[in-house]
Short mmCIF file of C-alpha atoms in Angstrom, two decimals:
data_model
loop_
_atom_site.label_atom_id
_atom_site.label_comp_id
_atom_site.label_asym_id
_atom_site.label_seq_id
_atom_site.Cartn_x
_atom_site.Cartn_y
_atom_site.Cartn_z
CA MET R 1 125.39 120.21 112.54
CA ARG R 2 124.11 117.42 110.45
CA GLN R 3 123.54 117.30 106.58
CA ILE R 4 120.21 115.54 106.15
CA ASP R 5 119.37 114.35 102.68
CA VAL R 6 115.74 115.03 101.92
CA ASN R 7 115.14 112.37 99.42
CA GLN R 8 116.65 109.64 101.32
CA THR R 9 114.94 110.55 104.42
CA ILE R 10 111.51 110.51 102.79
CA ASP R 11 112.42 107.18 100.80
CA ASN R 12 113.30 105.36 104.03
CA ALA R 13 110.70 106.84 106.39
CA SER R 14 108.30 104.81 108.33
CA PHE R 15 104.73 105.17 107.67
CA THR R 16 103.36 107.91 110.06
CA PRO R 17 100.13 109.83 110.78
CA PHE R 18 101.60 112.60 108.41
CA HIS R 19 101.57 110.00 105.54
CA TRP R 20 97.91 109.12 106.42
CA ARG R 21 97.03 112.88 106.20
CA VAL R 22 98.44 113.23 102.80
CA LEU R 23 96.85 110.13 101.59
CA PHE R 24 93.48 111.13 103.19
CA TRP R 25 93.46 114.65 101.52
CA CYS R 26 95.01 113.75 98.27
CA THR R 27 92.43 110.65 97.75
CA LEU R 28 89.56 112.96 98.80
CA ILE R 29 90.47 115.44 96.12
CA ILE R 30 90.57 112.75 93.54
CA ILE R 31 87.36 111.45 94.68
CA PHE R 32 85.70 114.89 93.90
CA ASP R 33 87.79 114.95 90.84
CA GLY R 34 86.28 111.47 89.66
CA TYR R 35 82.60 112.53 90.53
CA ASP R 36 82.72 115.74 88.57
CA LEU R 37 84.13 113.86 85.52
CA VAL R 38 81.90 110.74 85.37
CA ILE R 39 78.99 112.67 86.08
CA TYR R 40 78.33 113.29 82.28
CA GLY R 41 77.77 109.62 81.49
CA VAL R 42 75.32 109.46 84.43
CA VAL R 43 73.12 112.38 82.95
CA LEU R 44 73.80 111.77 79.24
CA PRO R 45 70.58 109.78 78.48
CA LEU R 46 68.47 112.33 79.98
CA LEU R 47 70.23 115.35 78.29
CA MET R 48 69.90 113.57 74.91
CA ASP R 49 66.23 113.35 75.46
CA GLN R 50 65.65 116.77 77.16
CA TRP R 51 67.76 118.76 74.57
CA GLN R 52 67.15 116.36 71.60
CA LEU R 53 70.73 115.94 71.07
CA ASN R 54 71.96 113.50 68.30
CA PRO R 55 74.95 111.22 69.16
CA TYR R 56 77.58 113.35 67.39
CA VAL R 57 76.55 116.48 69.25
CA ALA R 58 76.45 114.35 72.50
CA GLY R 59 79.80 113.02 71.92
CA LEU R 60 81.24 116.43 71.24
CA LEU R 61 79.61 117.78 74.50
CA GLY R 62 81.15 114.83 76.38
CA SER R 63 84.44 115.78 74.84
CA SER R 64 84.27 119.44 75.95
CA ALA R 65 85.53 118.76 79.53
CA LEU R 66 88.15 116.55 78.14
CA PHE R 67 89.47 119.42 75.96
CA GLY R 68 89.78 121.36 78.94
CA MET R 69 91.70 118.49 80.79
CA MET R 70 94.22 118.37 78.13
CA PHE R 71 95.16 121.98 78.48
CA GLY R 72 94.55 121.89 82.18
CA ALA R 73 96.99 118.87 82.70
CA MET R 74 99.82 120.45 80.68
CA GLY R 75 99.28 124.02 81.79
CA PHE R 76 98.94 123.33 85.59
CA GLY R 77 101.41 120.54 85.57
CA MET R 78 104.16 123.12 84.42
CA LEU R 79 102.66 125.97 86.54
CA SER R 80 102.99 123.85 89.94
CA ASP R 81 106.75 123.84 89.41
CA ARG R 82 106.69 127.39 89.83
CA LEU R 83 103.64 128.11 92.20
CA GLY R 84 104.10 125.05 94.12
CA ARG R 85 102.05 121.87 94.43
CA LYS R 86 99.59 123.05 97.10
CA LYS R 87 98.55 126.29 95.70
CA THR R 88 98.03 124.77 92.21
CA ILE R 89 95.99 122.12 93.68
CA LEU R 90 93.65 124.47 95.42
CA ILE R 91 93.25 126.71 92.45
CA CYS R 92 92.27 123.45 90.51
CA VAL R 93 89.75 122.23 93.04
CA VAL R 94 87.90 125.83 93.16
CA LEU R 95 87.91 125.93 89.31
CA PHE R 96 86.28 122.49 88.79
CA SER R 97 84.00 122.57 91.93
CA LEU R 98 82.62 125.99 91.20
CA THR R 99 81.87 125.50 87.37
CA THR R 100 80.30 122.09 87.97
CA VAL R 101 77.90 123.60 90.30
CA LEU R 102 77.09 126.28 87.61
CA ASN R 103 76.77 123.45 85.03
CA GLY R 104 73.50 122.55 86.81
CA MET R 105 72.15 125.90 85.68
CA ALA R 106 72.79 125.50 82.26
CA SER R 107 69.86 125.81 79.91
CA ASN R 108 71.28 124.76 76.68
CA ALA R 109 74.05 122.64 75.06
CA TRP R 110 76.42 125.56 74.42
CA GLN R 111 76.31 126.89 78.02
CA PHE R 112 76.57 123.35 79.40
CA GLY R 113 79.68 122.67 77.04
CA LEU R 114 81.35 125.88 77.94
CA LEU R 115 81.22 125.24 81.60
CA ARG R 116 82.27 121.71 81.29
CA PHE R 117 85.47 122.94 79.40
CA ILE R 118 86.41 125.20 82.11
CA ALA R 119 85.65 122.62 84.78
CA GLY R 120 87.92 120.22 82.73
CA LEU R 121 90.75 122.73 83.11
CA GLY R 122 90.72 122.14 86.72
CA ILE R 123 89.99 118.43 86.60
CA GLY R 124 93.10 117.83 84.45
CA GLY R 125 95.13 120.23 86.40
CA VAL R 126 94.54 118.59 89.58
CA MET R 127 95.49 114.98 88.65
CA PRO R 128 99.24 115.24 87.94
CA ASN R 129 99.79 117.48 90.85
CA VAL R 130 98.14 115.17 93.55
CA VAL R 131 100.12 112.37 91.94
CA SER R 132 103.18 114.08 92.21
CA LEU R 133 102.51 115.17 95.88
CA MET R 134 101.67 111.72 97.05
CA SER R 135 104.44 110.15 95.18
CA GLU R 136 106.90 112.64 96.66
CA TYR R 137 106.01 112.03 100.36
CA SER R 138 105.51 108.22 99.90
CA PRO R 139 108.27 105.72 101.28
CA LYS R 140 109.85 104.08 98.45
CA ARG R 141 109.08 100.63 99.48
CA SER R 142 105.16 101.24 99.33
CA ARG R 143 105.14 104.20 96.77
CA SER R 144 103.34 102.27 93.94
CA THR R 145 100.69 101.01 96.37
CA LEU R 146 99.98 104.37 97.92
CA VAL R 147 99.84 106.16 94.58
CA ALA R 148 97.36 103.61 93.29
CA LEU R 149 95.37 103.63 96.47
CA MET R 150 95.02 107.42 96.33
CA PHE R 151 94.10 107.47 92.63
CA SER R 152 91.58 104.61 93.28
CA GLY R 153 89.54 107.70 94.89
CA TYR R 154 88.91 108.53 91.04
CA ALA R 155 86.91 105.26 90.76
CA VAL R 156 85.17 105.90 94.28
CA GLY R 157 84.06 109.29 92.75
CA GLY R 158 82.72 107.61 89.63
CA MET R 159 81.10 104.84 91.73
CA MET R 160 79.52 107.56 93.90
CA SER R 161 78.31 109.46 90.77
CA ALA R 162 76.67 106.42 89.42
CA GLY R 163 75.18 105.20 92.62
CA LEU R 164 73.70 108.57 93.35
CA GLY R 165 72.68 108.82 89.74
CA ILE R 166 70.54 105.84 90.00
CA TRP R 167 68.37 107.36 92.68
CA ILE R 168 68.68 111.21 92.03
CA VAL R 169 68.37 111.47 88.14
CA PRO R 170 65.06 109.58 87.61
CA ASN R 171 63.32 111.19 90.68
CA PHE R 172 64.84 114.62 90.92
CA GLY R 173 66.34 115.33 87.66
CA TRP R 174 70.13 115.66 86.46
CA GLU R 175 70.64 119.33 87.61
CA ILE R 176 70.89 118.07 91.35
CA MET R 177 74.09 115.85 90.59
CA PHE R 178 75.90 119.05 89.55
CA TYR R 179 74.72 121.02 92.44
CA LEU R 180 76.28 118.39 94.83
CA ALA R 181 79.77 119.52 93.51
CA ILE R 182 79.71 122.33 96.13
CA VAL R 183 81.07 120.13 98.67
CA PRO R 184 84.64 120.49 97.73
CA LEU R 185 84.24 124.35 98.15
CA LEU R 186 82.90 123.80 101.52
CA LEU R 187 85.93 121.83 102.54
CA LEU R 188 88.44 124.16 101.05
CA PRO R 189 89.56 125.77 104.45
CA LEU R 190 90.34 122.44 105.86
CA MET R 191 92.41 121.68 102.50
CA ILE R 192 94.29 125.04 103.16
CA LYS R 193 95.05 124.02 106.71
CA PHE R 194 96.11 120.34 106.31
CA LEU R 195 97.37 119.74 102.86
CA PRO R 196 101.19 120.14 102.96
CA GLU R 197 103.48 121.93 100.17
CA SER R 198 105.88 119.94 98.37
CA VAL R 199 109.30 119.71 100.19
CA ALA R 200 111.16 119.76 96.89
CA PHE R 201 109.40 122.97 95.99
CA LEU R 202 110.20 124.64 99.54
CA MET R 203 113.74 123.59 99.04
CA ALA R 204 113.91 125.07 95.48
CA GLN R 205 112.51 128.32 97.04
CA ASN R 206 115.13 128.06 100.05
CA ARG R 207 112.38 127.94 102.50
CA GLN R 208 114.27 125.65 104.76
CA GLU R 209 112.41 126.30 107.93
CA GLU R 210 109.16 125.16 106.48
CA ALA R 211 110.82 122.16 104.75
CA ARG R 212 112.43 121.24 108.21
CA VAL R 213 108.92 121.28 109.91
CA LEU R 214 107.40 118.84 107.16
CA LEU R 215 110.44 116.56 107.18
CA GLN R 216 110.24 116.16 110.95
CA LYS R 217 106.67 114.99 110.54
CA VAL R 218 107.65 112.65 107.65
CA ALA R 219 110.40 110.94 109.86
CA PRO R 220 110.00 112.03 113.57
CA GLU R 221 112.72 109.48 114.63
CA GLN R 222 115.33 111.79 112.88
CA GLN R 223 114.82 114.44 115.56
CA ILE R 224 115.57 117.16 113.02
CA THR R 225 116.64 120.63 114.78
CA ASP R 226 117.19 123.97 113.52
CA GLN R 227 120.77 123.34 113.58
CA ASP R 228 120.53 120.75 110.85
CA GLU R 229 121.01 121.34 107.19
CA LEU R 230 118.70 119.97 104.71
CA VAL R 231 120.24 119.14 101.38
CA VAL R 232 118.81 117.71 97.98
CA PRO R 233 120.89 116.47 95.08
CA LYS R 234 121.64 119.49 92.85
CA VAL R 235 119.89 119.48 89.55
CA GLU R 236 120.47 121.86 86.66
CA VAL R 237 117.91 124.32 85.79
CA LYS R 238 116.47 123.64 82.52
CA LYS R 239 115.30 126.41 80.17
CA ALA R 240 113.07 123.84 78.17
CA PRO R 241 111.96 121.16 80.56
CA VAL R 242 109.48 119.59 78.12
CA LEU R 243 112.63 118.71 75.96
CA GLU R 244 114.18 116.90 79.07
CA LEU R 245 111.68 114.15 78.70
CA LEU R 246 113.25 113.28 75.34
CA ARG R 247 116.76 113.32 76.45
CA GLY R 248 119.15 110.89 78.59
CA GLY R 249 117.68 107.85 76.50
CA ARG R 250 114.11 108.64 77.49
CA THR R 251 112.73 109.41 73.84
CA LEU R 252 111.28 105.99 73.01
CA SER R 253 109.81 105.52 76.67
CA THR R 254 108.28 108.99 76.53
CA LEU R 255 106.67 108.34 73.25
CA MET R 256 105.33 105.11 74.29
CA PHE R 257 103.99 106.42 77.69
CA TRP R 258 102.21 109.04 75.48
CA THR R 259 100.78 106.25 73.29
CA ALA R 260 99.71 104.08 76.28
CA PHE R 261 97.97 107.07 78.06
CA PHE R 262 96.09 108.05 74.72
CA CYS R 263 94.75 104.34 74.30
CA CYS R 264 93.96 103.97 77.90
CA LEU R 265 92.12 107.43 78.32
CA LEU R 266 90.23 106.54 74.95
CA MET R 267 88.99 103.38 76.69
CA VAL R 268 88.16 104.83 79.94
CA TYR R 269 86.11 107.96 78.82
CA ALA R 270 84.46 106.20 75.95
CA LEU R 271 83.01 103.71 78.53
CA GLY R 272 82.53 106.45 81.19
CA SER R 273 80.58 108.47 78.69
CA TRP R 274 78.70 105.99 76.71
CA LEU R 275 78.26 102.86 78.68
CA PRO R 276 74.89 103.57 79.95
CA LYS R 277 73.60 104.64 76.75
CA LEU R 278 75.26 101.75 74.89
CA MET R 279 73.66 99.35 77.39
CA SER R 280 70.19 101.09 77.07
CA ALA R 281 70.44 100.81 73.30
CA ALA R 282 71.12 97.14 73.82
CA GLY R 283 67.66 96.73 75.70
CA TYR R 284 68.74 97.44 79.53
CA GLU R 285 66.51 99.85 81.46
CA LEU R 286 68.28 103.14 82.73
CA GLY R 287 68.64 101.82 86.26
CA SER R 288 70.46 98.70 85.09
CA SER R 289 72.54 100.77 82.52
CA LEU R 290 73.77 103.04 85.28
CA MET R 291 74.41 99.98 87.56
CA PHE R 292 76.92 98.66 84.77
CA LEU R 293 78.80 102.08 85.28
CA MET R 294 78.83 101.60 88.94
CA VAL R 295 80.30 98.02 88.61
CA LEU R 296 82.90 99.36 86.19
CA ASN R 297 83.94 101.70 88.77
CA ILE R 298 83.95 99.02 91.70
CA GLY R 299 86.24 97.09 89.62
CA ALA R 300 88.57 100.02 89.17
CA ILE R 301 89.25 100.27 92.80
CA VAL R 302 90.13 96.69 93.05
CA GLY R 303 92.41 96.99 89.88
CA ALA R 304 94.05 100.15 91.16
CA VAL R 305 94.91 98.80 94.62
CA GLY R 306 95.50 95.21 93.51
CA GLY R 307 97.51 96.49 90.74
CA GLY R 308 99.57 98.67 92.98
CA TRP R 309 100.26 95.77 95.35
CA LEU R 310 101.34 93.64 92.53
CA ALA R 311 103.56 96.50 91.07
CA ASP R 312 105.48 96.85 94.34
CA ARG R 313 106.25 92.94 94.36
CA PHE R 314 106.83 92.65 90.63
CA SER R 315 107.07 95.61 88.19
CA LEU R 316 104.68 98.29 86.88
CA ARG R 317 105.47 97.49 83.48
CA SER R 318 104.73 93.79 83.62
CA VAL R 319 101.45 94.58 85.58
CA LEU R 320 100.42 97.14 83.20
CA ALA R 321 100.93 94.93 80.06
CA SER R 322 98.89 92.10 81.63
CA PHE R 323 95.95 94.60 82.51
CA PHE R 324 95.86 95.97 79.04
CA MET R 325 95.49 92.51 77.60
CA LEU R 326 92.76 91.69 79.95
CA ALA R 327 91.07 94.86 79.22
CA SER R 328 91.15 94.01 75.39
CA ALA R 329 89.71 90.41 76.16
CA SER R 330 87.14 91.69 78.61
CA LEU R 331 85.64 94.30 76.18
CA VAL R 332 85.40 91.90 73.38
CA LEU R 333 83.42 89.46 75.62
CA LEU R 334 81.23 92.16 76.73
CA GLY R 335 79.99 92.47 73.24
CA TYR R 336 78.23 88.99 73.30
CA PRO R 337 75.15 87.56 75.24
CA HIS R 338 75.87 86.50 78.76
CA PRO R 339 74.07 85.65 82.07
CA MET R 340 73.70 88.79 84.01
CA TRP R 341 76.40 87.64 86.57
CA LEU R 342 78.88 87.17 83.81
CA LEU R 343 78.26 90.45 82.34
CA TYR R 344 78.77 92.07 85.78
CA SER R 345 81.97 90.24 86.24
CA LEU R 346 83.21 91.14 82.86
CA MET R 347 82.31 94.85 83.49
CA ALA R 348 84.25 94.57 86.85
CA VAL R 349 87.35 93.25 85.02
CA ALA R 350 87.10 95.98 82.28
CA GLY R 351 86.83 98.64 84.99
CA ALA R 352 89.79 97.02 86.97
CA THR R 353 92.01 96.81 83.84
CA THR R 354 91.06 100.19 82.12
CA ILE R 355 90.48 102.67 84.88
CA GLY R 356 92.96 100.80 87.07
CA SER R 357 95.64 100.96 84.33
CA GLN R 358 95.15 104.66 84.01
CA ILE R 359 95.74 104.85 87.71
CA LEU R 360 99.02 102.78 87.45
CA LEU R 361 100.34 104.58 84.48
CA TYR R 362 100.34 107.73 86.56
CA ALA R 363 102.42 105.79 89.27
CA TYR R 364 104.63 104.45 86.35
CA VAL R 365 105.58 107.97 85.15
CA ALA R 366 105.99 109.39 88.54
CA GLN R 367 108.64 106.82 89.30
CA PHE R 368 110.18 106.67 85.78
CA TYR R 369 111.25 110.31 85.53
CA PRO R 370 113.54 112.46 88.05
CA ALA R 371 111.98 114.58 90.43
CA ASP R 372 112.92 118.00 88.71
CA ILE R 373 110.83 117.09 85.78
CA ARG R 374 108.27 114.70 87.18
CA SER R 375 105.42 117.13 87.23
CA THR R 376 106.09 118.24 83.70
CA ALA R 377 106.32 114.52 82.63
CA LEU R 378 102.92 113.63 84.42
CA GLY R 379 101.43 116.84 83.02
CA TRP R 380 102.41 116.22 79.39
CA ALA R 381 101.79 112.35 79.46
CA SER R 382 98.39 113.15 80.96
CA GLY R 383 97.74 116.11 78.48
CA ILE R 384 98.65 114.33 75.39
CA GLY R 385 96.66 111.24 76.46
CA ARG R 386 93.68 113.61 76.89
CA ASN R 387 93.63 113.41 72.99
CA GLY R 388 92.48 109.97 73.58
CA ALA R 389 90.04 110.97 76.06
CA ILE R 390 88.58 113.47 73.66
CA VAL R 391 88.40 110.72 70.91
CA GLY R 392 86.59 108.44 73.50
CA PRO R 393 83.41 110.10 73.52
CA LEU R 394 83.50 111.10 70.03
CA LEU R 395 84.07 107.59 69.02
CA GLY R 396 81.24 106.33 71.19
CA GLY R 397 78.97 108.67 69.57
CA THR R 398 79.98 107.62 66.18
CA LEU R 399 79.44 103.98 66.97
CA LEU R 400 76.04 104.74 68.18
CA ALA R 401 75.03 106.76 65.20
CA LEU R 402 76.30 104.04 62.86
CA ALA R 403 74.05 101.52 64.56
CA LEU R 404 76.57 98.79 64.47
CA PRO R 405 75.92 95.44 66.13
CA HIS R 406 76.54 95.45 69.80
CA GLN R 407 79.59 93.11 69.66
CA MET R 408 81.29 95.56 67.16
CA ASN R 409 81.02 98.66 69.48
CA PHE R 410 82.95 96.78 72.14
CA LEU R 411 85.31 95.40 69.64
CA ALA R 412 86.25 98.90 68.64
CA LEU R 413 86.85 99.78 72.16
CA ALA R 414 89.20 96.81 72.68
CA ILE R 415 91.64 97.67 69.95
CA PRO R 416 93.36 100.49 71.92
CA GLY R 417 94.02 98.13 74.72
CA ALA R 418 96.18 95.90 72.42
CA ILE R 419 98.08 98.92 71.20
CA ALA R 420 98.82 100.21 74.64
CA THR R 421 100.18 96.60 75.57
CA VAL R 422 102.98 96.98 72.97
CA ALA R 423 103.73 100.53 74.05
CA ILE R 424 104.05 99.43 77.63
CA VAL R 425 106.28 96.53 76.58
CA LEU R 426 108.65 98.89 74.68
CA VAL R 427 109.07 101.33 77.80
CA GLY R 428 112.68 101.37 78.66
CA ARG R 429 113.97 99.33 75.89
CA ARG R 430 116.24 101.99 74.73
CA VAL R 431 117.64 103.90 77.61
CA GLY R 432 120.99 105.66 77.58
CA ALA R 433 123.63 105.37 80.22
CA SER R 434 122.80 108.72 81.90
CA GLN R 435 119.17 107.33 82.83
CA PRO R 436 118.09 108.11 86.41
CA ALA R 437 118.15 105.29 89.02
CA ALA R 438 114.37 105.17 89.21
CA GLU R 439 114.29 104.71 85.58
CA ALA R 440 117.06 102.09 85.47
CA GLY R 441 115.09 100.08 87.94
CA ALA R 442 111.88 100.41 86.07
CA ALA R 443 113.65 99.30 82.90
CA THR R 444 115.34 96.21 84.22
CA GLN R 445 112.49 95.18 86.40
CA GLY R 446 110.08 94.64 83.36
#
């Protein structure tokens, strides 16, 4: 009988069809997630006209889903440590898909905002769990790339939302955009069949037989049999897992992660909610304004995949710091007149370094913390960062209501990028001797 270390087996595994399947389903779920979230920015110009919304109310309406995401990220992030990643992900998919479909039937702003809040619970809850699941099954040498590739599905979903909106919204109305969210519900039986459960969760539940089957798919060359015993490093059960984020020399790093998430999500959701309206106010037609949103998300895909590739060769911290500096610079430049090709180029850079940075932040947190508190770390970083996401649409509405010069709007959106740069540079600067190995590596690589 052999003793097989689960974590080492996964870390050193070759890429197999099983990894492709995990990547496919996690990416598909994030695509749906991104579509459902970006949809508000696509329909906002029409909603403001149809329901006679002022910018403040429109900003609050845009933040309703983000309030839900804050609670969903924290609540479902911790709940998955008890229910398992798979079950929690499926619950979240049903929640955000069903309520988004119902959103298309809303007849006033109050109904719309309530349904967006409920959808936000599922949207926010699914993010840390798919990141954690993908990170857990990824071989160590390609973990950053795979997590970033998976999370680029968020930008694909946003690009689909903007692309479909250019054609559907002017011709068929905004409601159809929400009805299309039924697709994840139709695919739910396939998700139940093919999405795997977390091996770490199965081991914690003493379900070795199921864990053995999954581990054999991860590393078929191991030829794991029923006689082999699976082992994982023993971890102490914590009564207050949230406090663990502040122990072991992690206090400053945790606070800096929260700051970076706040600033990054503020930029992402201010742009996602208000970019079409801001560009319309600057004199661009609705179709052109939605095209800017589409280019933003195309850039995000390049930024996420390219950033993940760079992070596997350098360090997540140095790549993120560079990305945040570029984000601030591109946003400042977007406020000034330029030829159309240069505007699109700057918009792509802004997407690559704002949405792309959000994706890399998830990958950084997933690698920084030990496995037993990883979901909690992701959930709390994302959840606290949601305050920035909530502030983003409100800030956009305030800027529009103040009728500031065009360049001042983008300058205001660039300031959080500078703050995030400083926060990322400080991650890992004061780490105690008891830091986990992944954290030590992250701290020294930067």
